[in-house]
């Protein structure tokens, strides 16, 4: 639909800044899957990684460049030749590529981190942008810690970067220090005082250390910024980045005030949020705006009464606008293959024939145990199918005993390489620990369990429990996930999935992710 509203560019950095959050790393396959979903969401730019930091980051930028066609794919680089060359190389196949170069400009970073004076910073920024332009015509420059940079120097750096060829100038509130009124003034100052600002888009990138990332981003839009950098579920360094779903829905719901629009297909928000939750294992708090479980739940009697009489009394957005069919029972015991496939398609999940058939069989198995099957259940089943984990070790059966004054024991049967079935038993601190010890004896791999969490996917006593865990073994760290109505089975399957990933990675000789320099 054509409108006369100005367009805000949505730059998603879930796969770069989001992935920097502790415990948030994703595999290559997961990143490509998220990138495809971001394309369905219709974001304008996907920052796919920081190629110099590790072979994994390089590969993800390269693969995402090939996997998506509509959004611009961005790769991050410091103003360092090797970084820029590596980003240029990773983006070579992108239909629309962007190199995003950054350099700290605040006094504290200049003096203590970089040990460079103002003149040297201007020179490095200029050279960095010019080198990036050798690879891509679309170049973004970020003066890191811009919100704590002296305004006169920020103006000078931004002007120099645009002169050198930057087409977007991004103003990061790197440490989440800005407050909306002041941040808006900073954007207004750049807009009116940088002589060549009409040759570049002003972008903002806000962190949430003081809980003001969204407010700062919106204030910047009101002041003239035309690109917002954000992440799904607000993931990102420390307290995270401005959350995509919040900024997009704020601009849509209050278009009367902001007078701008984004191209985001808001009905894909829930699918995207769930996918990111699944692949990162980082749960969304129930009260999180837009995508939290309670965001559209009306608990107070007065509110329920009002909503039943007229939704607008207490609802400023419709749940369906973000793709939420809340509390909707999608399928049951009698649902057929067609209903199941249609629902998956509606949820944006695409499986090949073999995986679809397997997911359908699992769904039938679940329907025998659970009367009402919700979107979240279907999603959990289907997501397991999309994980590219080889079935080197596959759970066949298990038996556990536990109780007060009883030593927990487990007997576990595992199929190895689709050939033999091995059985072993162990005791442990609890039934799950006993299962894990028995599995270690079967696989011969000693694993350290670094993280383990379990949550009910939906309400009700028959809800599936989803286990997400992280193990360290053979010098690598891997994650596993599984959802079952039996939580010990879910724990065993999740563990074996992580072990299978370890074996796959060790066989491929892949090293662990490297440290990220300088961000
Ligand atoms: O927070 C920050 O400053 C960044 C830059 C690399 C844009 O993430
Ligand atoms: Zn950041």
XYZ file of C-alpha atoms and ligand atoms in Angstrom:
528
model
C 0.000 0.000 0.000
C 1.437 3.350 -1.075
C 1.371 6.073 1.581
C 2.996 9.466 1.879
C 4.568 8.599 5.246
C 8.342 8.602 5.564
C 9.855 5.148 5.853
C 12.001 4.085 8.816
C 14.675 1.563 7.877
C 14.654 -1.394 10.264
C 18.175 -2.735 10.735
C 18.116 -6.016 12.622
C 21.270 -6.940 14.516
C 20.003 -10.061 16.335
C 22.647 -12.146 14.564
C 25.501 -9.804 15.500
C 24.885 -7.664 18.609
C 22.146 -10.071 19.771
C 24.475 -13.000 19.458
C 27.039 -11.207 21.632
C 24.717 -11.635 24.631
C 26.029 -14.218 27.077
C 24.756 -17.728 26.296
C 23.225 -16.590 23.025
C 25.510 -18.060 20.396
C 23.831 -19.822 17.488
C 25.026 -22.440 15.049
C 25.448 -21.622 11.378
C 22.232 -23.470 10.458
C 20.326 -21.622 13.174
C 21.618 -18.263 11.966
C 20.564 -18.981 8.394
C 17.144 -20.066 9.649
C 16.766 -16.848 11.657
C 17.913 -14.785 8.653
C 15.262 -16.420 6.448
C 12.628 -15.639 9.048
C 13.873 -12.030 9.253
C 13.359 -11.873 5.502
C 9.736 -13.062 6.009
C 9.403 -10.354 8.642
C 10.548 -7.959 5.906
C 13.295 -6.144 7.796
C 15.370 -3.837 5.598
C 18.843 -4.788 6.818
C 20.169 -7.952 8.480
C 23.495 -7.547 10.264
C 24.693 -11.112 9.860
C 27.932 -11.067 11.841
C 31.404 -9.691 12.418
C 33.456 -11.699 9.909
C 36.968 -11.113 11.287
C 36.085 -12.484 14.729
C 35.898 -16.163 13.827
C 35.549 -18.566 10.895
C 31.984 -19.170 12.147
C 31.059 -15.485 11.905
C 32.666 -15.216 8.483
C 30.736 -18.235 7.254
C 27.443 -16.999 8.625
C 27.776 -13.674 6.775
C 28.722 -15.587 3.607
C 25.862 -18.093 3.848
C 23.250 -15.494 4.788
C 24.411 -13.369 1.820
C 23.435 -16.298 -0.397
C 20.303 -17.312 1.526
C 18.351 -14.043 1.417
C 17.621 -11.782 -1.521
C 15.379 -8.957 -0.346
C 17.113 -7.461 2.720
C 20.509 -5.795 2.663
C 23.079 -8.024 4.402
C 25.575 -6.164 6.581
C 28.932 -7.327 7.929
C 30.656 -5.502 10.789
C 34.306 -4.394 10.733
C 36.573 -2.182 12.808
C 38.368 0.575 10.912
C 41.174 -1.896 10.340
C 42.225 -3.091 6.883
C 42.078 -6.815 7.697
C 38.575 -6.482 9.196
C 37.242 -4.594 6.205
C 38.803 -6.996 3.695
C 37.318 -9.957 5.537
C 33.869 -8.323 5.621
C 34.187 -7.480 1.923
C 35.042 -11.096 1.149
C 32.159 -12.482 3.256
C 29.667 -10.227 1.480
C 30.894 -10.978 -2.041
C 27.783 -13.005 -2.952
C 25.229 -10.661 -1.382
C 22.646 -9.283 -3.759
C 22.630 -6.154 -1.593
C 25.641 -5.900 0.723
C 26.697 -3.321 3.294
C 29.950 -2.939 5.209
C 29.425 -1.453 8.642
C 32.639 0.069 9.988
C 32.953 1.374 13.509
C 35.496 3.269 15.558
C 35.238 4.618 19.100
C 35.155 8.412 19.301
C 34.461 9.331 22.945
C 37.283 10.810 24.981
C 37.364 7.887 27.402
C 37.677 5.365 24.540
C 40.193 7.510 22.630
C 42.466 7.995 25.617
C 42.219 4.653 27.378
C 41.250 2.052 24.780
C 42.669 3.337 21.504
C 45.349 5.741 22.788
C 44.724 8.015 19.799
C 44.058 11.741 19.517
C 41.195 13.374 17.637
C 43.211 13.817 14.432
C 44.202 10.157 14.346
C 40.578 9.100 14.856
C 39.405 11.244 11.931
C 42.141 9.755 9.753
C 41.293 6.160 10.703
C 37.562 6.727 10.188
C 38.135 8.288 6.774
C 40.493 5.522 5.657
C 38.141 2.841 6.981
C 35.136 4.186 5.103
C 37.171 4.616 1.906
C 38.459 1.058 2.066
C 34.940 -0.259 2.680
C 33.767 1.677 -0.391
C 36.235 -0.355 -2.462
C 34.003 -3.368 -1.735
C 30.496 -1.940 -1.427
C 28.776 1.296 -2.377
C 26.586 0.892 0.703
C 28.780 1.754 3.712
C 27.685 2.501 7.254
C 29.913 4.272 9.756
C 29.414 4.123 13.542
C 31.295 6.393 15.951
C 31.212 3.972 18.872
C 30.127 5.533 22.196
C 28.723 8.480 20.232
C 26.382 9.546 23.035
C 29.401 10.208 25.300
C 31.459 11.867 22.557
C 31.998 15.644 22.702
C 29.302 17.033 20.324
C 31.750 19.201 18.353
C 34.028 16.213 17.729
C 31.097 13.945 16.848
C 30.001 16.514 14.250
C 33.518 16.541 12.793
C 33.823 12.719 12.604
C 30.384 12.283 11.079
C 31.126 14.921 8.452
C 34.467 13.285 7.602
C 32.863 9.840 7.330
C 30.202 11.146 4.938
C 32.859 12.922 2.890
C 34.759 9.656 2.662
C 31.653 7.920 1.302
C 29.522 6.688 4.230
C 25.903 6.389 3.119
C 24.554 5.764 6.629
C 25.890 7.325 9.822
C 24.871 5.392 12.875
C 24.855 7.068 16.289
C 25.313 4.353 18.918
C 24.431 4.767 22.555
C 26.940 2.008 23.180
C 26.717 1.939 26.960
C 23.042 2.868 27.330
C 23.874 6.246 28.883
C 21.633 8.534 26.834
C 18.308 9.996 27.949
C 15.616 10.653 25.352
C 15.519 14.479 25.488
C 19.292 14.815 25.240
C 19.613 12.088 22.606
C 16.968 13.806 20.454
C 18.925 17.076 20.754
C 22.072 15.280 19.616
C 20.300 13.981 16.504
C 18.799 17.415 15.807
C 22.252 18.977 16.164
C 23.754 16.521 13.657
C 20.880 17.074 11.283
C 21.263 20.827 11.334
C 25.003 21.287 11.789
C 26.724 18.546 9.750
C 27.145 20.284 6.412
C 26.838 17.152 4.223
C 24.193 15.295 6.271
C 21.766 15.285 3.321
C 24.075 12.697 1.678
C 23.535 10.096 4.428
C 20.808 8.434 6.467
C 21.010 9.029 10.218
C 20.681 5.787 12.172
C 20.566 5.045 15.892
C 21.683 2.002 17.879
C 20.611 2.105 21.526
C 21.481 -0.202 24.404
C 19.138 -0.805 27.308
C 21.387 -0.441 30.365
C 19.035 2.108 31.932
C 15.912 0.649 30.312
C 15.753 3.535 27.830
C 16.763 1.924 24.532
C 13.256 2.126 23.078
C 12.582 5.647 24.382
C 15.914 6.874 23.028
C 15.312 5.268 19.623
C 11.833 6.780 19.355
C 13.076 10.216 20.449
C 15.736 9.961 17.742
C 13.125 9.082 15.111
C 11.082 12.106 16.137
C 14.249 14.194 15.775
C 14.976 12.919 12.269
C 16.752 9.556 12.465
C 15.569 7.333 9.634
C 17.166 3.991 10.529
C 16.735 2.144 13.832
C 19.027 -0.707 14.828
C 17.308 -3.289 16.973
C 17.075 -6.970 17.853
C 14.373 -9.578 18.233
C 13.326 -9.945 21.885
C 15.738 -7.078 22.689
C 18.749 -9.413 22.802
C 22.221 -7.901 22.795
C 25.267 -6.983 24.827
C 24.594 -6.694 28.581
C 20.991 -5.445 29.030
C 20.434 -5.779 25.293
C 19.468 -3.543 22.398
C 16.280 -1.724 21.502
C 13.761 -4.463 20.802
C 12.543 -4.682 17.203
C 8.998 -5.681 18.095
C 8.680 -2.759 20.516
C 9.975 -0.072 18.180
C 7.984 -1.381 15.204
C 4.719 -1.680 17.137
C 5.245 1.690 18.836
C 5.657 3.373 15.442
C 2.652 1.502 14.048
C 0.354 2.035 17.033
C 1.288 5.701 17.446
C 1.585 6.660 13.794
C -0.675 9.585 14.685
C 2.259 10.972 16.689
C 5.332 9.766 14.774
C 3.933 10.076 11.239
C 6.315 7.431 9.863
C 6.036 3.788 8.875
C 8.182 0.663 8.622
C 7.981 -2.116 6.061
C 7.830 -4.842 8.724
C 5.165 -7.516 8.293
C 4.019 -7.318 11.890
C 2.054 -10.579 11.674
C 5.411 -12.363 11.512
C 6.591 -10.883 14.828
C 5.445 -13.743 17.054
C 6.905 -16.414 14.737
C 10.225 -14.594 14.695
C 10.288 -14.065 18.443
C 9.525 -17.739 19.084
C 12.182 -18.887 16.650
C 14.822 -16.688 18.298
C 13.759 -17.960 21.730
C 14.044 -21.528 20.520
C 17.447 -21.223 18.914
C 19.045 -19.117 21.629
C 17.339 -20.769 24.601
C 16.885 -17.276 26.099
C 13.323 -17.069 27.386
C 11.203 -13.955 26.977
C 9.970 -12.667 30.380
C 6.171 -13.090 30.662
C 5.639 -9.352 31.106
C 7.842 -8.313 28.159
C 6.090 -5.772 25.927
C 4.543 -7.154 22.703
C 5.884 -10.739 22.788
C 5.677 -11.658 26.495
C 3.138 -14.334 27.415
C 1.101 -11.807 29.421
C 1.317 -8.938 26.953
C -2.278 -9.486 25.811
C -3.635 -11.263 28.910
C -6.230 -9.328 30.879
C -6.321 -10.524 34.444
C -8.248 -7.873 36.378
C -11.994 -8.411 36.387
C -12.691 -4.808 35.383
C -10.333 -5.138 32.413
C -11.829 -8.462 31.302
C -15.296 -6.976 31.498
C -14.213 -3.949 29.468
C -12.451 -6.030 26.806
C -15.478 -8.281 26.425
C -17.724 -5.229 25.917
C -15.311 -3.484 23.561
C -11.739 -4.598 22.929
C -10.396 -1.046 22.548
C -11.206 -0.253 26.188
C -7.971 -1.889 27.296
C -6.287 -3.075 24.067
C -4.232 -0.649 22.008
C -3.046 -3.373 19.600
C -4.784 -6.471 18.314
C -3.018 -9.767 19.147
C -3.507 -10.891 15.557
C -1.479 -7.882 14.339
C 1.639 -9.543 15.737
C 0.541 -13.012 14.604
C -0.691 -14.139 17.991
C -3.609 -16.506 18.115
C -3.600 -16.497 21.876
C -5.014 -19.516 23.652
C -6.151 -20.863 20.308
C -6.488 -24.638 20.259
C -5.103 -25.418 16.861
C -5.269 -29.144 16.513
C -6.404 -32.290 18.248
C -6.386 -36.041 18.058
C -8.586 -36.098 14.972
C -6.700 -33.493 12.962
C -5.289 -34.847 9.743
C -2.092 -34.303 7.789
C -3.629 -31.452 5.828
C -4.650 -29.448 8.911
C -1.216 -30.030 10.444
C 0.646 -28.933 7.289
C -1.565 -25.880 6.830
C -0.958 -24.777 10.405
C 2.807 -25.147 9.976
C 2.685 -23.064 6.786
C 0.666 -20.378 8.596
C 3.330 -20.342 11.303
C 6.044 -19.824 8.690
C 7.628 -23.262 9.251
C 8.621 -25.123 6.106
C 9.675 -28.779 6.289
C 10.683 -31.133 3.512
C 8.504 -34.202 2.911
C 10.498 -36.576 5.106
C 10.683 -34.208 8.088
C 7.044 -33.270 7.688
C 6.031 -36.907 7.858
C 8.151 -37.447 10.974
C 6.762 -34.305 12.628
C 3.240 -35.496 11.826
C 3.907 -38.888 13.436
C 5.251 -37.106 16.538
C 2.169 -34.898 16.547
C -0.072 -37.984 16.503
C 1.929 -39.463 19.369
C 1.494 -36.213 21.300
C -2.225 -36.039 20.524
C -2.639 -39.400 22.231
C -1.190 -37.955 25.428
C -2.435 -34.384 25.330
C -6.031 -33.384 24.646
C -5.481 -29.861 23.427
C -2.585 -29.002 21.156
C -1.578 -25.369 20.893
C 0.544 -23.417 18.431
C 3.452 -23.564 20.858
C 3.295 -27.384 20.928
C 3.197 -27.664 17.139
C 6.080 -25.261 16.913
C 8.209 -27.182 19.418
C 7.646 -30.419 17.480
C 8.439 -28.855 14.135
C 11.510 -26.995 15.343
C 13.086 -30.242 16.483
C 12.689 -31.504 12.928
C 14.446 -28.473 11.477
C 17.550 -28.975 13.609
C 20.340 -30.377 11.543
C 21.685 -32.756 14.148
C 22.792 -36.225 13.033
C 21.206 -39.129 14.920
C 24.529 -40.672 15.934
C 23.122 -41.495 19.366
C 19.360 -41.917 19.543
C 17.260 -42.580 22.632
C 15.440 -45.909 22.409
C 14.188 -46.391 25.949
C 14.856 -45.526 29.563
C 13.671 -46.389 33.020
C 14.274 -44.374 36.184
C 13.529 -44.747 39.867
C 13.644 -41.938 42.385
C 11.949 -40.878 45.569
C 12.552 -39.808 49.144
C 15.108 -42.164 50.766
C 15.756 -43.918 47.436
C 18.993 -43.665 45.456
C 17.987 -42.345 42.019
C 18.881 -44.848 39.295
C 18.487 -44.923 35.537
C 18.727 -47.588 32.863
C 19.077 -46.158 29.377
C 19.049 -47.791 25.912
C 20.624 -45.823 23.071
C 20.884 -46.726 19.390
C 24.385 -46.033 18.088
C 24.868 -45.066 14.420
C 21.590 -46.746 13.491
C 23.226 -50.117 14.086
C 23.502 -51.547 17.603
C 21.525 -50.686 20.721
C 23.620 -50.191 23.851
C 22.219 -50.337 27.373
C 23.792 -49.086 30.591
C 22.743 -47.998 34.054
C 23.902 -45.469 36.624
C 22.969 -43.814 39.869
C 22.905 -40.038 40.325
C 21.818 -37.088 42.453
C 18.401 -37.270 40.841
C 16.770 -39.152 37.953
C 18.026 -36.697 35.323
C 21.577 -36.850 36.662
C 21.380 -40.655 36.665
C 20.180 -40.651 33.037
C 23.046 -38.367 32.030
C 25.605 -40.563 33.764
C 24.210 -43.657 32.012
C 24.367 -41.863 28.649
C 27.990 -40.824 29.298
C 28.842 -44.484 29.928
C 27.214 -45.505 26.638
C 28.742 -42.772 24.472
C 32.133 -42.849 26.185
C 32.058 -39.013 26.153
C 32.361 -37.254 29.490
C 30.211 -34.176 29.379
C 30.069 -31.275 31.788
C 26.533 -29.927 32.104
C 26.994 -26.146 32.060
C 23.408 -25.023 31.932
C 20.012 -26.686 32.235
C 16.543 -25.184 32.228
C 13.056 -26.549 31.925
C 9.759 -24.799 31.315
C 6.210 -25.779 30.509
C 5.451 -24.815 26.912
C 1.765 -24.187 27.636
C -0.424 -24.276 30.732
C -2.075 -27.378 32.137
C -0.821 -30.514 33.872
C -0.409 -32.305 30.541
C 1.812 -29.519 29.141
C 5.027 -30.471 27.342
C 8.186 -29.604 29.232
C 10.889 -28.008 27.115
C 14.438 -28.660 28.231
C 17.256 -26.401 27.025
C 20.789 -27.229 28.094
C 24.433 -26.592 27.354
C 27.275 -29.087 27.690
C 31.044 -28.901 27.371
C 32.839 -31.943 25.966
C 35.858 -32.691 23.776
C 36.890 -29.022 24.048
C 33.685 -27.660 22.534
C 30.468 -26.237 23.939
C 27.151 -27.290 22.465
C 23.469 -26.852 23.210
C 20.538 -29.239 23.045
C 16.808 -28.802 23.251
C 13.770 -31.057 23.335
C 10.127 -30.916 24.336
C 8.128 -33.920 25.599
C 5.226 -34.531 27.954
C 7.704 -36.600 30.023
C 10.366 -34.247 31.336
C 12.947 -36.998 31.893
C 12.554 -38.082 28.284
C 12.881 -34.407 27.209
C 16.036 -34.145 29.342
C 17.543 -37.277 27.773
C 16.718 -36.262 24.182
C 18.068 -32.726 24.704
C 21.288 -34.154 26.167
C 21.753 -36.607 23.290
C 21.111 -33.830 20.793
C 23.929 -31.785 22.372
C 26.214 -34.857 22.407
C 25.458 -35.464 18.707
C 26.404 -31.873 17.935
C 29.661 -32.309 19.848
C 30.484 -35.430 17.819
C 29.580 -33.718 14.535
C 31.699 -30.690 15.376
C 34.648 -32.734 16.597
C 34.530 -34.853 13.427
C 34.487 -31.701 11.299
C 37.465 -30.455 13.294
C 35.723 -27.138 14.001
C 37.339 -24.961 16.621
C 35.394 -23.054 19.223
C 34.281 -19.539 18.446
C 37.061 -17.012 18.812
C 37.002 -13.954 21.026
C 35.482 -10.836 19.526
C 37.876 -7.936 19.315
C 37.045 -4.454 20.382
C 33.230 -4.298 20.636
O 26.976 -0.717 20.657
C 27.728 -0.362 19.727
O 28.345 0.686 19.749
C 27.853 -1.271 18.594
C 28.538 -0.726 17.384
C 29.407 -1.731 16.748
C 27.516 -0.168 16.448
O 27.355 -2.363 18.628
Zn 25.766 -2.445 20.210
